[in-house]
Coordinates of C-alpha atoms in Angstrom, one line a residue:
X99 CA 0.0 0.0 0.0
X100 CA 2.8 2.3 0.9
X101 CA 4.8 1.7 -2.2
X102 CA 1.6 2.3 -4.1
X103 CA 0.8 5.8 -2.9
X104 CA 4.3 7.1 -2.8
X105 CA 5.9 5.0 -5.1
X106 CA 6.3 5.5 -8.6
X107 CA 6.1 8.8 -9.9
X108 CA 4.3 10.0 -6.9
X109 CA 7.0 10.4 -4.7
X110 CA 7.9 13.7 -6.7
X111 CA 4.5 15.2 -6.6
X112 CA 4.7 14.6 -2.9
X113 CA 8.2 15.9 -2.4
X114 CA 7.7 18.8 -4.4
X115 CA 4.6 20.0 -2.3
X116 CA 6.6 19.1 0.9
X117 CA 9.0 21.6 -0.3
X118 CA 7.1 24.3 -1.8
X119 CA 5.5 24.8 1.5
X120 CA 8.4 25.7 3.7
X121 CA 8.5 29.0 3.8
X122 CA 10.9 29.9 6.8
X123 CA 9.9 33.8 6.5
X124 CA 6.3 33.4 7.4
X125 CA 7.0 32.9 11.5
X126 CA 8.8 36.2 11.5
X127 CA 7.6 38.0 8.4
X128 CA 6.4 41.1 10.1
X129 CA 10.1 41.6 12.3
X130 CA 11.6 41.3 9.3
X131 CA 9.5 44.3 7.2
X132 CA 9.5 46.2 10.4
X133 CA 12.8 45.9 11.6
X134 CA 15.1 45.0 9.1
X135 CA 13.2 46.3 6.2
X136 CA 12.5 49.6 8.4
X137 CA 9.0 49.6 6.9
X138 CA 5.7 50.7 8.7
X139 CA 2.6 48.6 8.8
X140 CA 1.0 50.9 6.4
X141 CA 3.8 50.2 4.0
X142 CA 3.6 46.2 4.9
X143 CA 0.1 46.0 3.6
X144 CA 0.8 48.3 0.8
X145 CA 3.2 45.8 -0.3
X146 CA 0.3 42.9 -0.1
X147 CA -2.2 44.9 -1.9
X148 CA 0.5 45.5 -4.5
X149 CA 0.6 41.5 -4.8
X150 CA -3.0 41.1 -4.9
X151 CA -3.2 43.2 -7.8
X152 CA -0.7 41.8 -10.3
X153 CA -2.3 37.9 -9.1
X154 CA -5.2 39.6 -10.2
X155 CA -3.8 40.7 -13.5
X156 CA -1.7 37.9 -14.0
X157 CA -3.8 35.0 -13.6
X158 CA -5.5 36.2 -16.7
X159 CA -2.7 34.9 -19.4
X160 CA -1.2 32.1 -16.6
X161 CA -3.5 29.1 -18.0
X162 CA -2.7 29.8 -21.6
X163 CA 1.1 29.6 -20.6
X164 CA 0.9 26.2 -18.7
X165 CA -1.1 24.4 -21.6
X166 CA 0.8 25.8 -24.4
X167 CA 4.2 25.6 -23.0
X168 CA 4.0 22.7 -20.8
X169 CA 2.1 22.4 -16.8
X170 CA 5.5 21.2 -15.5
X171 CA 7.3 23.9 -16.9
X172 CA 4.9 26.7 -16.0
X173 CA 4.8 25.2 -12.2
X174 CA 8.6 24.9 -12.2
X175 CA 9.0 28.2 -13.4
X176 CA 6.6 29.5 -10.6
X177 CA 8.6 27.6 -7.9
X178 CA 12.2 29.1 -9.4
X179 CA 10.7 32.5 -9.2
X180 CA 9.4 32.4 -5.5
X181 CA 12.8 31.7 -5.0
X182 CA 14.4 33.9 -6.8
X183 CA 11.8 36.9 -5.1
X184 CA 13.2 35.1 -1.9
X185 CA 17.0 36.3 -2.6
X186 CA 16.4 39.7 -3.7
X187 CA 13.8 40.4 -1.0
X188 CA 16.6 38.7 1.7
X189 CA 19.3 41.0 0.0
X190 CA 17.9 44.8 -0.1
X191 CA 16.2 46.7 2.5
X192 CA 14.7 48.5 0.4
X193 CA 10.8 49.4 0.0
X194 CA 11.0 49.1 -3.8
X195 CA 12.9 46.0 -3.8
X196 CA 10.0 44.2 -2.0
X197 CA 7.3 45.5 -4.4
X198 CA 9.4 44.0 -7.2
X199 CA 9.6 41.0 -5.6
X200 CA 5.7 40.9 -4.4
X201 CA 5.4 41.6 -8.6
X202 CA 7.4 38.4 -8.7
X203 CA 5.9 36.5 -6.5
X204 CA 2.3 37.1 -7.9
X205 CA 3.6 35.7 -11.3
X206 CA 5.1 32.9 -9.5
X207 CA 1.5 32.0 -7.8
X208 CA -0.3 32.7 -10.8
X209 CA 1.8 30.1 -13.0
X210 CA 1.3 27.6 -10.4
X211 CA -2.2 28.3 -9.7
X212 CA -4.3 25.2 -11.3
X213 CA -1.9 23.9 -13.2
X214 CA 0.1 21.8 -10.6
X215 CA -3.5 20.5 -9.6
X216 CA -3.9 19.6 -13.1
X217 CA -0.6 18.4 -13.6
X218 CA -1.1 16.0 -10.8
X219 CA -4.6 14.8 -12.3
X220 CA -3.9 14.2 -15.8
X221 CA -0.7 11.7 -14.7
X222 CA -2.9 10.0 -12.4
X223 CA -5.2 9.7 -15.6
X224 CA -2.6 8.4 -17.9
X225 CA -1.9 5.7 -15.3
X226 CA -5.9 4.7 -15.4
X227 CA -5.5 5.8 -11.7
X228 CA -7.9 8.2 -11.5
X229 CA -10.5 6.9 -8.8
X230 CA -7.1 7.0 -6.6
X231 CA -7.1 11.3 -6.8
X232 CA -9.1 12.1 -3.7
X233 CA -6.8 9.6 -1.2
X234 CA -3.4 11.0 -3.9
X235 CA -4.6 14.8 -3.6
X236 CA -5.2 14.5 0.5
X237 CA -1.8 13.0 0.7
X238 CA -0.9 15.8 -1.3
X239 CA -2.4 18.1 1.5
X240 CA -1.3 16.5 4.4
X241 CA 2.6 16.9 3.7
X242 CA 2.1 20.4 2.8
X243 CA 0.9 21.5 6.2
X244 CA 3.8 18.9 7.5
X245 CA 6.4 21.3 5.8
X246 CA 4.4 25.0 6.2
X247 CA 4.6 23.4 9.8
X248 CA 8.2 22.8 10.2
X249 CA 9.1 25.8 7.9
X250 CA 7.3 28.4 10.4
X251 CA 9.4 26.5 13.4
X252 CA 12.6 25.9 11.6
X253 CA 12.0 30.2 10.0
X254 CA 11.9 31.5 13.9
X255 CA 15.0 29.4 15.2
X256 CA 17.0 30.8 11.8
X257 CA 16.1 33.9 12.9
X258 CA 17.3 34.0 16.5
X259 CA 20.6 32.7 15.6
X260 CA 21.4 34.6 12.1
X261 CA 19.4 37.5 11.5
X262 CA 15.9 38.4 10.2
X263 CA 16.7 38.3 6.6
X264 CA 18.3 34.4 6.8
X265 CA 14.7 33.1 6.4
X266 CA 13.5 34.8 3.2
X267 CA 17.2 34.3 2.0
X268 CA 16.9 30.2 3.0
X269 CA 13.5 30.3 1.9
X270 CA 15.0 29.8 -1.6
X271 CA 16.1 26.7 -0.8
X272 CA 13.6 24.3 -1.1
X273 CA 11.7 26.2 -3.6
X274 CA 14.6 25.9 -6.1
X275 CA 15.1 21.9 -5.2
X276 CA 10.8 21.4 -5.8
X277 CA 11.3 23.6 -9.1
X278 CA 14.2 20.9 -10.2
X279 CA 11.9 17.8 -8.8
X280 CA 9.2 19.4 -11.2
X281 CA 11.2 19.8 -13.9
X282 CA 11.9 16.3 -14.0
X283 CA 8.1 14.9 -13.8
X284 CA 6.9 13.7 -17.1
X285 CA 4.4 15.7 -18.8
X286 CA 1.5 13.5 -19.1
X287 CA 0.6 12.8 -22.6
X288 CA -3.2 13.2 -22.1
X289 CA -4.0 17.2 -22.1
X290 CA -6.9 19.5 -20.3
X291 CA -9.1 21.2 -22.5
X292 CA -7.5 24.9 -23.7
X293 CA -7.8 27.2 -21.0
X294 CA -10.3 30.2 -21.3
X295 CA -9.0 33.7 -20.9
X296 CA -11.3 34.5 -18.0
X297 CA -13.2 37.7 -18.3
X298 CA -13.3 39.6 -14.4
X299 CA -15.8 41.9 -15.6
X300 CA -18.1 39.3 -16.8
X301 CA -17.5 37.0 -13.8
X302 CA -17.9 40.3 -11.5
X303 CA -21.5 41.1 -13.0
X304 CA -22.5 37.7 -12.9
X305 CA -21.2 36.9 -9.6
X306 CA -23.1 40.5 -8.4
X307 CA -26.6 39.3 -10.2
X308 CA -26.5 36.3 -8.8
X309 CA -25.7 37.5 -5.4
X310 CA -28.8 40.2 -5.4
X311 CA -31.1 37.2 -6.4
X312 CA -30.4 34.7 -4.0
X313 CA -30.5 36.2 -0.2
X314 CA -29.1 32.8 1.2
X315 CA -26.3 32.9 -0.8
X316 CA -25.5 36.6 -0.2
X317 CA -25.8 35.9 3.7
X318 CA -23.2 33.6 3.8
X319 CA -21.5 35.3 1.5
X320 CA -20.9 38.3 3.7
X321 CA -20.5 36.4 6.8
X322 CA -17.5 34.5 5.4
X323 CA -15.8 37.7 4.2
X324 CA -15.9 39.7 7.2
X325 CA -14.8 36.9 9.0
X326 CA -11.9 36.3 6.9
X327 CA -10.7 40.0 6.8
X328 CA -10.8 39.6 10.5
X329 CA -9.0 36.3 10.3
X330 CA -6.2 38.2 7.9
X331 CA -5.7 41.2 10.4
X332 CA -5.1 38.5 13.0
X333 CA -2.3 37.1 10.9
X334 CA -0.4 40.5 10.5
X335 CA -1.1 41.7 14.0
X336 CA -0.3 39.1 16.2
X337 CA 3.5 39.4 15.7
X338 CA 3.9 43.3 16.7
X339 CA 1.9 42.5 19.7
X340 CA 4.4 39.6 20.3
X341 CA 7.5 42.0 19.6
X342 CA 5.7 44.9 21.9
X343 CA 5.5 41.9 24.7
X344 CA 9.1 41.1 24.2
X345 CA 8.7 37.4 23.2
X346 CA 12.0 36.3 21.9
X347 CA 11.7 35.5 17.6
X348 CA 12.4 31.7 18.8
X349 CA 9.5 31.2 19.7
X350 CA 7.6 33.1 16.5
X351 CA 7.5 29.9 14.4
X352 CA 6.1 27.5 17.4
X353 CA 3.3 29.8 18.3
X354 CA 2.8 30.3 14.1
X355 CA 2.7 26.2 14.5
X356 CA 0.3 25.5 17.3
X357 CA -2.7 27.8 15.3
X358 CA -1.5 25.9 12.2
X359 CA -1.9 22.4 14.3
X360 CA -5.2 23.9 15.8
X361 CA -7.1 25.0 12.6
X362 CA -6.2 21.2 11.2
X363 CA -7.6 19.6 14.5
X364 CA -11.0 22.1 14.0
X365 CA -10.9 21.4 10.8
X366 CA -11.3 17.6 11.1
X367 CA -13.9 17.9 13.4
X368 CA -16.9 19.9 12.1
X369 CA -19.3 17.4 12.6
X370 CA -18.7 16.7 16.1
X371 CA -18.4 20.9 16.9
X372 CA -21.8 20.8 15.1
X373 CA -23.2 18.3 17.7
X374 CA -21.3 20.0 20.3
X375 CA -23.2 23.3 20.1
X376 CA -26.3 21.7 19.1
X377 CA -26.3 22.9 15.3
X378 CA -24.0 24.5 12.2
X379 CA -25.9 28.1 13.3
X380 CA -25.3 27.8 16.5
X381 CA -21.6 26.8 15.7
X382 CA -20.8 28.9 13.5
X383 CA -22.4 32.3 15.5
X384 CA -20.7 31.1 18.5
X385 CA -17.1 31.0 16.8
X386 CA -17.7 34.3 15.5
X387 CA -18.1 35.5 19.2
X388 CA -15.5 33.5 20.6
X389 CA -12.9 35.4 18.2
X390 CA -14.6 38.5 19.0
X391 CA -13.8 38.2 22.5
X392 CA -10.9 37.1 21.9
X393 CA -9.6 40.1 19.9
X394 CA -10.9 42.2 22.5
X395 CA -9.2 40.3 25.4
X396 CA -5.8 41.2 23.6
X397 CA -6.5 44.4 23.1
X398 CA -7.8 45.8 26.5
X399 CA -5.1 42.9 28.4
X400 CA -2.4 42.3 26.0
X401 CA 0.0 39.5 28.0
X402 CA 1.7 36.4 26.5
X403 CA -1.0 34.4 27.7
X404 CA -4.1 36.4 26.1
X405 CA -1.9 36.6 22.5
X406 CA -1.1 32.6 22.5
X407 CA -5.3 32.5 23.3
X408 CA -5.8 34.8 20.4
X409 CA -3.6 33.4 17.8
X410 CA -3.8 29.3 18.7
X411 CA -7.9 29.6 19.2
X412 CA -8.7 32.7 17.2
X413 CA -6.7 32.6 14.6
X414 CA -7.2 28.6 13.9
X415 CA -11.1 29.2 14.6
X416 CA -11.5 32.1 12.2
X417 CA -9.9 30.9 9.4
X418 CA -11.1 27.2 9.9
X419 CA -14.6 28.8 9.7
X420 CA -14.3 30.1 6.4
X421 CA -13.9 26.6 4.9
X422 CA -17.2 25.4 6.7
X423 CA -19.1 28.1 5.3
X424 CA -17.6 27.4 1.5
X425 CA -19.4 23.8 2.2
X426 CA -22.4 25.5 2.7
X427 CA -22.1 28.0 0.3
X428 CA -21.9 25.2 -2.4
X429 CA -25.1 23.9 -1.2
X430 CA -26.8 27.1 -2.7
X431 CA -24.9 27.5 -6.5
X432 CA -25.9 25.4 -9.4
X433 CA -23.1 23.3 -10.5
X434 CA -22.9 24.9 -13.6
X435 CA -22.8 28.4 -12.4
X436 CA -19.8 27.1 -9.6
X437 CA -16.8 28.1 -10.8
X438 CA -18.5 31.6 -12.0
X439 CA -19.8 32.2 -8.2
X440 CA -16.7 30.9 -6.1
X441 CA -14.7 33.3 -8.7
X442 CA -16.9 36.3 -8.2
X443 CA -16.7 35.5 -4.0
X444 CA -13.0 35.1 -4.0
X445 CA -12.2 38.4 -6.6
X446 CA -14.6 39.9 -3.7
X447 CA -12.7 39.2 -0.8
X448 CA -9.4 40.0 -2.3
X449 CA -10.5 43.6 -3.5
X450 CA -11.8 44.3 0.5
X451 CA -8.3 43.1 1.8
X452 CA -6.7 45.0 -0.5
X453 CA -8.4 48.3 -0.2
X454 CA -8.8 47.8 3.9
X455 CA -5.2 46.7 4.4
X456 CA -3.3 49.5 4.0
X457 CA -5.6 52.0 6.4
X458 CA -5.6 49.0 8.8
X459 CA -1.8 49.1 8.5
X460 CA -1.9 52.8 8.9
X461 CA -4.0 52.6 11.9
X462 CA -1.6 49.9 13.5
X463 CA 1.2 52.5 13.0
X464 CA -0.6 54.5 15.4
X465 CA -2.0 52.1 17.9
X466 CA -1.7 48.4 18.0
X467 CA -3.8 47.7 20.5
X468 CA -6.7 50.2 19.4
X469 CA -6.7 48.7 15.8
X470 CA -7.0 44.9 17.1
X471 CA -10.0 46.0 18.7
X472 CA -11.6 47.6 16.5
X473 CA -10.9 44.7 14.2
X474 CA -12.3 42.3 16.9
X475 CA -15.8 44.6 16.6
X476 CA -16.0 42.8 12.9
X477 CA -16.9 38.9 14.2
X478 CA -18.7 40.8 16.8
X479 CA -21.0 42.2 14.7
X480 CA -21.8 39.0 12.6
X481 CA -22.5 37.1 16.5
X482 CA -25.0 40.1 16.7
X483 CA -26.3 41.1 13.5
X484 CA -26.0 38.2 10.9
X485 CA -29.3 36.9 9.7
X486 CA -27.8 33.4 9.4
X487 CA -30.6 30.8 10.5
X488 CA -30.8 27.0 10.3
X489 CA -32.7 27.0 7.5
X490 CA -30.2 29.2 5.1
X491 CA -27.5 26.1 6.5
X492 CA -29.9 23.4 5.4
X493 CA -31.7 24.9 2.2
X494 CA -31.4 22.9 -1.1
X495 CA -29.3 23.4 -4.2
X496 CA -30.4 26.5 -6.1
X497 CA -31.8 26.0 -9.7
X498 CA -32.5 29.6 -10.9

């Protein structure tokens, strides 16, 4: 059994996603902007709306690219620029250096955006291994959040000992060893359909019309996106609180890794959560007020121990709720409108982060603690005011 899910050709695939997801920088990503980079917050999120906009923009063409010159070569190429971005963001200190290298990095995500997925798929295919893809692509999963996991811990202990910059520099690492791995896959004979340049404007005004139609939708909708911006914030916060505490960087990555190991644990468990509260509204209202509280509780008593509450439990309950509600919000779009929708919703929740990031950031500049709570009023007001009932959980597939 062993040698038949990571034997063969597999054991690439697998290695490769091992490696693409250590990322060593993440643990301390917001020391190094801060301190070494001598950025403000403002300027950090400036620098992550500048990335959402050229993904944006990019993954327009990236499709075309991966089936006309190759998905392997297009996903390798996207793994050698990440690391590439990696050495000249660890090199200069330099506020225009890192938007180049977030405009690198969002080519580098657009390229292997899909195609690795379908890459992946199309071997299994070849190999009349098909009805294998669910176990192949959770396999696929699992050693991903085994290496974002040791990346985050190994990123905070590089830190410590060599400097802030050592983790985006070593970050290249295993990027450039996956983008060789990938290189050497062979590109599976049978081929997707050609990719459709994707029209935003079209997928906007559908996504928009079908949103003012259907109230169920449109409920869930919005209570999954202010939920995740809240979820984002929480991300980028909790490491200036953790600096103004003065927690050593060594222990960045393991705090980084117990919300990681905590979202995986909720995550495998919404059934019994369900049971637990009594139902999926009562659930899901109830996590929205636990991170709520929870923001608050940092922000009016910052101490080590109300931070490691906020991140391990707030930040693994926030973003873990986001992929509850996407199983629910399937419930309510017409197969054949899916890909439209989820499009429409995600474009959505990218456009908010990226116009709200940079007056959050500004705001953090100015006070830390003031900004996390006003943050913490977002979940607050989806416990209090969302019109999420039962019966928008449990209504049937759409038709219209």
């Amino acid at each position: 059994m062993m040698k038949k899910y990571f034997g063969g050709f597999l054991w690439k695939f697998y290695t490769a996603s091992f490696l693409s997801s250590i990322v060593f920088s993440i643990a301390v990503l917001v020391p190094f902007y801060t301190e070494w980079g001598g950025l403000t917050l403002a300027q950090v999120q400036i620098t992550q709306a500048w990335f959402m906009f050229w993904a944006f923009i990019m993954e327009v063409p990236t499709g075309v690219i991966a089936d006309r010159f190759r998905r392997k070569y297009s996903v390798a190429f996207g793994a050698l620029l990440i690391a590439i971005a990696s050495l000249i963001y660890g090199s200069f200190p330099d506020f225009g250096a890192f938007l180049f290298c977030e405009f690198l990095m969002a080519i580098a995500c657009a390229l292997v955006s899909g195609a690795n997925e379908a890459l992946l798929y199309d071997t299994l295919k070849e190999q009349d291994r098909e009805e294998e893809s669910k176990k192949v692509f959770g396999r696929i999963s699992a050693v991903g959040v085994a290496g974002a996991i040791i990346g985050t811990v190994a990123g905070s202990i590089i830190a410590a000992k060599f400097g802030l910059n050592v983790p985006m520099l070593a970050t290249a690492i295993p990027f450039t060893l996956a983008a060789i791995i990938i290189w050497t896959i062979k590109e599976p004979a049978i081929k997707a359909k050609t990719s459709e340049v994707k029209n935003y404007f079209e997928i906007a005004k559908k996504g928009i019309s079908f949103f003012y139609n259907h109230r169920s939708l449109k409920i869930l909708a919005i209570d999954s996106l202010v939920v995740i911006v809240a979820a984002y914030f929480l991300v980028w916060l909790y490491q200036p609180m953790l600096q103004n505490l003065g927690v050593p960087i060594f222990y960045f990555g393991f705090i980084r890794a117990a919300m990681s190991l905590n979202q995986m644990l909720i995550s495998s468990n919404f059934e019994f959560l369900e049971k637990l509260f009594g139902s999926a509204e009562a659930y899901l209202k109830m996590s929205a007020l636990i991170v709520g509280i929870l923001f608050l509780l940092v922000a009016v008593f910052p101490n080590v121990v109300t931070v490691l509450l906020f991140v391990v439990i707030g930040g693994a309950l926030s973003v873990s709720r986001s992929t509850l509600i996407s199983t629910y919000m399937n419930k309510h779009i017409p197969s054949e409108q899916r890909a439209t929708i989820l499009s429409s919703i995600g474009m959505l929740s990218r456009v908010t982060l990226a116009i709200t990031g940079p007056l959050i950031g500004f705001m953090a500049d100015h006070s830390l603690r003031g900004t996390i709570f006003f943050v913490g009023l977002l979940p607050l007001a989806i416990f209090l005011f969302s019109p999420l009932k039962q019966e928008v959980l449990e209504e049937k597939i759409v038709t219209a």
